[in-house]
Amino acid sequence: MAVPDRDVETFLADERFSKVFTYPPDPAQGRPNALRISYADYGYRNTENPNVEKVFLFFGPLLGSRMLHIAKDALAKEYGVRIINADRPGFGDTPDVDAEGRLAFWRKALFALLQHLQIRHVHLGAQSAGTVYAVDFILHYPEMLYSHNAYLAIGAPWIHPSHSRIWYMSVTNALPRFLLVQVDKLASLFSVVSAPILETSFGLTSALGTWFATQPAGDDASTAVDPAVAFAEALDPKLADFIYAMPVHGISNESIVLMKKTQGTSGWADWVDYDVLVPRLKTAMAENGQCLVVDCFLVRQTP
């Protein structure tokens, strides 16, 4: 099923995918100037009754972009889901932030964005590197989760090489910090890495289906070519070009964070690693009278 290029270009130009939030200055927090944060806000909207919107805050993978899952726009509308996906520091129009303050900056910036959008509660989704940012956000802002059905979907969770012991990740982890600082130059030269990123979608369809345990309106088991699938396939190459036309230099500081090479700490933010975070998160959720449901989607191995 052929999809005209003009349809794809028109879709990419949709203003919902290229919004900007001005993060106010706060000298006390070391932020003397206002900062621009680019984000996408799409899917289902109900301006007359926003409370019926089910908000899904997404944390993308390394080299991810606010544009990563925009092909799920129609799907999200069918399920009544509003998706918020922001460019992390050093990607898109969001300015870069040093590795040492990156997690704290991002959790506070996202909280400010949600306040700006008058969003009171969210469900969360994370893919790969986004896992670290997502659980950090939940730990510090558990009140932002829905009180009756708090939910986190994780696709291909980020595991530090000291735990995963994957050989090529262990080699990367052995690299000194001064080499990790140069990672952005490689990413800019070899945009071929966009292919696996775009193809490792953790199955947002599965996440939404599990979350609501319902079928979208008009579900059909027909074997005919799905127009949504055809459109997504036509969108992917254009989407990769769009993403790499924007800044991606944040990958250097992001790599430093993910490999725990930040100065002055042995791990991630104030919780170091998942084994410390889990009991702290359990306590935080209990204090709010909440129970968090976590679905983990792993990469499927091909024979």
Short mmCIF file of C-alpha atoms in Angstrom, two decimals:
data_model
loop_
_atom_site.label_atom_id
_atom_site.label_comp_id
_atom_site.label_asym_id
_atom_site.label_seq_id
_atom_site.Cartn_x
_atom_site.Cartn_y
_atom_site.Cartn_z
CA MET A 1 0.00 0.00 0.00
CA ALA A 2 1.73 3.17 -1.22
CA VAL A 3 1.59 6.26 0.96
CA PRO A 4 2.15 9.62 -0.80
CA ASP A 5 5.21 11.52 0.45
CA ARG A 6 3.11 14.65 0.87
CA ASP A 7 0.93 12.86 3.42
CA VAL A 8 4.00 11.94 5.46
CA GLU A 9 5.45 15.46 5.23
CA THR A 10 2.14 17.00 6.29
CA PHE A 11 1.97 14.63 9.26
CA LEU A 12 5.53 15.46 10.39
CA ALA A 13 4.73 19.17 10.22
CA ASP A 14 1.81 18.82 12.65
CA GLU A 15 2.34 21.43 15.37
CA ARG A 16 1.36 18.91 18.06
CA PHE A 17 4.72 17.20 17.54
CA SER A 18 6.84 20.35 17.85
CA LYS A 19 5.66 22.26 20.88
CA VAL A 20 7.95 24.31 23.11
CA PHE A 21 7.67 24.93 26.85
CA THR A 22 9.59 27.83 28.40
CA TYR A 23 11.06 26.57 31.66
CA PRO A 24 11.20 29.62 33.97
CA PRO A 25 14.54 30.71 35.47
CA ASP A 26 15.41 29.80 39.05
CA PRO A 27 18.76 31.28 40.20
CA ALA A 28 18.52 29.37 43.48
CA GLN A 29 18.63 26.14 41.47
CA GLY A 30 21.53 27.36 39.33
CA ARG A 31 19.26 28.22 36.40
CA PRO A 32 19.58 32.00 35.86
CA ASN A 33 17.90 32.01 32.44
CA ALA A 34 14.69 30.58 31.03
CA LEU A 35 15.17 27.43 28.93
CA ARG A 36 13.26 26.04 25.96
CA ILE A 37 12.08 22.44 26.18
CA SER A 38 10.71 20.84 23.02
CA TYR A 39 8.00 18.23 23.37
CA ALA A 40 5.22 16.41 21.57
CA ASP A 41 1.63 16.33 22.85
CA TYR A 42 -0.65 14.11 20.80
CA GLY A 43 -3.26 11.37 20.84
CA TYR A 44 -6.67 11.83 22.43
CA ARG A 45 -7.76 15.27 23.62
CA ASN A 46 -10.93 16.45 25.31
CA THR A 47 -10.65 20.17 25.99
CA GLU A 48 -14.16 20.34 27.45
CA ASN A 49 -13.46 17.62 30.00
CA PRO A 50 -9.69 17.03 30.34
CA ASN A 51 -10.26 14.70 33.29
CA VAL A 52 -11.31 11.90 30.92
CA GLU A 53 -7.92 12.01 29.16
CA LYS A 54 -5.64 9.16 30.18
CA VAL A 55 -2.20 10.78 30.10
CA PHE A 56 0.83 8.67 29.17
CA LEU A 57 4.21 10.31 29.89
CA PHE A 58 6.88 8.63 27.79
CA PHE A 59 10.64 8.46 28.43
CA GLY A 60 12.43 7.54 25.22
CA PRO A 61 15.65 5.54 24.68
CA LEU A 62 19.17 6.78 24.10
CA LEU A 63 19.08 8.93 20.96
CA GLY A 64 15.32 8.90 21.27
CA SER A 65 13.26 11.86 20.22
CA ARG A 66 9.91 13.39 21.01
CA MET A 67 8.99 12.18 17.51
CA LEU A 68 9.75 8.53 18.19
CA HIS A 69 6.20 7.17 18.54
CA ILE A 70 4.13 9.76 16.70
CA ALA A 71 2.95 7.03 14.33
CA LYS A 72 0.89 5.79 17.32
CA ASP A 73 -1.20 8.99 17.21
CA ALA A 74 -4.28 7.29 15.74
CA LEU A 75 -3.92 4.30 18.07
CA ALA A 76 -3.72 6.58 21.10
CA LYS A 77 -6.87 8.38 20.01
CA GLU A 78 -8.73 5.07 19.74
CA TYR A 79 -7.77 4.14 23.28
CA GLY A 80 -8.46 7.62 24.67
CA VAL A 81 -4.80 8.20 25.55
CA ARG A 82 -2.93 11.49 25.48
CA ILE A 83 0.83 11.04 24.98
CA ILE A 84 3.44 13.50 26.26
CA ASN A 85 7.02 12.94 25.06
CA ALA A 86 9.70 15.58 25.63
CA ASP A 87 13.22 15.89 24.18
CA ARG A 88 15.72 15.32 26.95
CA PRO A 89 18.64 17.78 27.38
CA GLY A 90 20.80 18.05 24.27
CA PHE A 91 18.15 16.70 21.89
CA GLY A 92 15.78 18.65 19.67
CA ASP A 93 15.40 22.21 20.95
CA THR A 94 16.13 21.31 24.58
CA PRO A 95 19.56 22.65 25.67
CA ASP A 96 22.13 20.21 27.01
CA VAL A 97 22.75 19.79 30.74
CA ASP A 98 25.89 18.45 32.43
CA ALA A 99 25.79 14.81 33.44
CA GLU A 100 26.13 15.59 37.15
CA GLY A 101 22.83 17.47 37.37
CA ARG A 102 21.00 15.81 34.51
CA LEU A 103 18.56 13.51 36.34
CA ALA A 104 17.57 16.15 38.89
CA PHE A 105 17.14 18.77 36.18
CA TRP A 106 14.96 16.55 34.04
CA ARG A 107 12.63 15.39 36.79
CA LYS A 108 12.02 19.00 37.86
CA ALA A 109 11.62 20.21 34.27
CA LEU A 110 9.05 17.51 33.50
CA PHE A 111 7.14 18.30 36.67
CA ALA A 112 7.06 21.96 35.62
CA LEU A 113 5.88 20.98 32.12
CA LEU A 114 3.03 18.90 33.53
CA GLN A 115 2.03 21.78 35.81
CA HIS A 116 2.09 24.11 32.81
CA LEU A 117 -0.19 21.74 30.90
CA GLN A 118 -2.42 21.43 33.98
CA ILE A 119 -1.93 17.68 34.03
CA ARG A 120 -2.46 16.30 37.51
CA HIS A 121 -1.76 12.59 36.99
CA VAL A 122 0.06 10.40 34.49
CA HIS A 123 0.86 6.81 33.63
CA LEU A 124 4.46 6.28 32.57
CA GLY A 125 6.23 4.43 29.78
CA ALA A 126 9.98 4.04 29.31
CA GLN A 127 12.22 2.48 26.70
CA SER A 128 15.80 1.40 27.39
CA ALA A 129 17.76 4.43 28.68
CA GLY A 130 14.49 6.17 29.52
CA THR A 131 14.01 3.66 32.34
CA VAL A 132 16.50 5.48 34.57
CA TYR A 133 14.71 8.81 34.07
CA ALA A 134 11.25 7.30 34.53
CA VAL A 135 11.91 5.59 37.86
CA ASP A 136 13.76 8.67 39.10
CA PHE A 137 10.67 10.76 38.30
CA ILE A 138 8.32 8.33 40.06
CA LEU A 139 10.52 8.17 43.16
CA HIS A 140 10.51 11.94 43.60
CA TYR A 141 6.98 12.68 42.39
CA PRO A 142 4.83 9.64 43.30
CA GLU A 143 1.85 11.96 43.69
CA MET A 144 1.87 12.49 39.91
CA LEU A 145 0.77 8.90 39.36
CA TYR A 146 -2.91 8.02 39.18
CA SER A 147 -3.93 7.07 42.70
CA HIS A 148 -6.22 4.18 41.76
CA ASN A 149 -4.17 2.44 39.03
CA ALA A 150 -0.58 3.71 38.97
CA TYR A 151 1.17 2.15 36.00
CA LEU A 152 4.65 1.94 34.47
CA ALA A 153 5.47 0.16 31.19
CA ILE A 154 9.15 -0.55 30.53
CA GLY A 155 10.48 -1.77 27.20
CA ALA A 156 13.95 -3.33 27.03
CA PRO A 157 14.91 -1.84 30.43
CA TRP A 158 18.31 -0.23 30.80
CA ILE A 159 20.56 -2.50 32.87
CA HIS A 160 24.05 -1.33 33.82
CA PRO A 161 26.82 -3.57 32.38
CA SER A 162 27.93 -4.47 35.91
CA HIS A 163 24.67 -6.42 36.17
CA SER A 164 23.97 -7.46 32.58
CA ARG A 165 27.57 -8.51 31.84
CA ILE A 166 26.91 -8.17 28.12
CA TRP A 167 30.41 -8.12 26.65
CA TYR A 168 30.07 -5.18 24.28
CA MET A 169 28.35 -3.09 26.95
CA SER A 170 31.11 -4.02 29.39
CA VAL A 171 33.65 -2.75 26.85
CA THR A 172 31.72 0.51 26.60
CA ASN A 173 31.56 0.77 30.38
CA ALA A 174 35.34 0.39 30.52
CA LEU A 175 35.82 3.50 28.39
CA PRO A 176 37.12 6.50 30.36
CA ARG A 177 34.91 9.53 30.78
CA PHE A 178 36.95 11.67 28.36
CA LEU A 179 36.07 9.25 25.54
CA LEU A 180 32.38 9.13 26.44
CA VAL A 181 32.33 12.91 26.09
CA GLN A 182 33.06 12.41 22.38
CA VAL A 183 30.16 10.01 21.73
CA ASP A 184 27.99 12.74 20.20
CA LYS A 185 30.46 13.17 17.33
CA LEU A 186 30.07 9.51 16.39
CA ALA A 187 26.29 9.70 16.60
CA SER A 188 26.23 12.68 14.28
CA LEU A 189 28.47 10.91 11.75
CA PHE A 190 26.71 7.55 11.72
CA SER A 191 22.98 8.19 11.59
CA VAL A 192 22.59 4.53 10.61
CA VAL A 193 22.13 3.89 14.33
CA SER A 194 18.67 5.38 13.96
CA ALA A 195 17.45 2.17 12.35
CA PRO A 196 17.67 -0.06 15.45
CA ILE A 197 16.29 2.73 17.61
CA LEU A 198 13.22 3.16 15.44
CA GLU A 199 12.76 -0.60 15.20
CA THR A 200 13.02 -1.35 18.94
CA SER A 201 9.65 0.05 19.83
CA PHE A 202 8.66 -1.78 22.98
CA GLY A 203 5.18 -2.45 21.69
CA LEU A 204 3.13 0.55 22.72
CA THR A 205 0.16 -1.31 21.29
CA SER A 206 0.72 -4.10 23.81
CA ALA A 207 1.21 -1.62 26.64
CA LEU A 208 -2.05 0.15 25.90
CA GLY A 209 -3.91 -3.13 25.50
CA THR A 210 -2.59 -4.47 28.80
CA TRP A 211 -3.21 -1.19 30.56
CA PHE A 212 -6.89 -0.88 29.68
CA ALA A 213 -7.69 -4.54 28.87
CA THR A 214 -10.01 -3.37 26.11
CA GLN A 215 -10.06 -3.29 22.33
CA PRO A 216 -10.21 -0.02 20.42
CA ALA A 217 -13.42 0.87 18.67
CA GLY A 218 -13.88 -0.90 15.36
CA ASP A 219 -11.35 -3.67 16.01
CA ASP A 220 -11.18 -5.98 12.99
CA ALA A 221 -9.31 -9.24 12.63
CA SER A 222 -9.10 -8.88 8.86
CA THR A 223 -5.85 -9.93 7.23
CA ALA A 224 -5.95 -6.99 4.81
CA VAL A 225 -3.05 -4.53 4.87
CA ASP A 226 -3.47 -2.23 7.84
CA PRO A 227 -3.29 1.41 6.63
CA ALA A 228 -1.73 2.40 9.97
CA VAL A 229 1.09 -0.11 9.46
CA ALA A 230 1.66 1.06 5.90
CA PHE A 231 1.79 4.66 7.06
CA ALA A 232 4.25 3.85 9.86
CA GLU A 233 6.54 2.07 7.39
CA ALA A 234 6.45 5.07 5.06
CA LEU A 235 7.09 7.39 8.00
CA ASP A 236 10.19 5.66 9.42
CA PRO A 237 12.84 6.85 6.91
CA LYS A 238 11.45 10.40 6.92
CA LEU A 239 11.34 10.31 10.70
CA ALA A 240 15.00 9.32 10.93
CA ASP A 241 15.97 12.25 8.68
CA PHE A 242 13.86 14.60 10.79
CA ILE A 243 15.46 13.45 14.05
CA TYR A 244 19.03 13.76 12.77
CA ALA A 245 18.36 17.21 11.36
CA MET A 246 17.99 18.29 15.00
CA PRO A 247 20.74 18.44 17.66
CA VAL A 248 21.70 15.09 19.23
CA HIS A 249 24.82 16.20 21.14
CA GLY A 250 23.13 15.35 24.44
CA ILE A 251 24.12 11.73 23.86
CA SER A 252 27.55 12.42 25.39
CA ASN A 253 26.27 13.53 28.80
CA GLU A 254 23.53 10.92 28.59
CA SER A 255 26.13 8.18 28.06
CA ILE A 256 28.09 9.41 31.07
CA VAL A 257 24.95 9.16 33.21
CA LEU A 258 23.96 5.72 31.95
CA MET A 259 27.46 4.32 32.51
CA LYS A 260 27.59 5.86 36.01
CA LYS A 261 30.61 7.99 35.16
CA THR A 262 29.26 11.14 36.82
CA GLN A 263 31.65 12.87 39.20
CA GLY A 264 31.00 12.84 42.93
CA THR A 265 28.63 9.85 42.95
CA SER A 266 28.84 6.11 42.41
CA GLY A 267 25.52 5.76 40.62
CA TRP A 268 22.27 7.38 39.57
CA ALA A 269 21.09 10.51 41.40
CA ASP A 270 20.38 9.94 45.09
CA TRP A 271 19.38 6.27 44.68
CA VAL A 272 22.50 4.84 42.96
CA ASP A 273 20.92 1.69 41.44
CA TYR A 274 17.66 -0.24 41.13
CA ASP A 275 18.27 -2.42 44.18
CA VAL A 276 18.31 0.72 46.33
CA LEU A 277 15.48 2.40 44.45
CA VAL A 278 12.91 -0.42 44.74
CA PRO A 279 12.54 -0.41 48.56
CA ARG A 280 12.56 3.39 48.60
CA LEU A 281 9.91 3.50 45.90
CA LYS A 282 7.83 0.91 47.74
CA THR A 283 7.89 3.10 50.85
CA ALA A 284 7.02 6.25 48.89
CA MET A 285 4.09 4.52 47.20
CA ALA A 286 2.82 3.08 50.48
CA GLU A 287 2.91 6.52 52.11
CA ASN A 288 0.65 7.75 49.31
CA GLY A 289 -1.63 4.74 49.61
CA GLN A 290 -0.69 3.64 46.09
CA CYS A 291 0.19 0.37 44.40
CA LEU A 292 2.33 0.51 41.27
CA VAL A 293 1.73 -1.98 38.45
CA VAL A 294 4.82 -2.52 36.28
CA ASP A 295 4.79 -4.28 32.90
CA CYS A 296 8.16 -5.13 31.36
CA PHE A 297 8.43 -5.82 27.63
CA LEU A 298 11.63 -7.58 26.58
CA VAL A 299 13.26 -7.73 23.16
CA ARG A 300 12.11 -10.73 21.15
CA GLN A 301 14.93 -12.98 20.04
CA THR A 302 14.83 -14.03 16.38
CA PRO A 303 15.68 -17.69 15.62
#
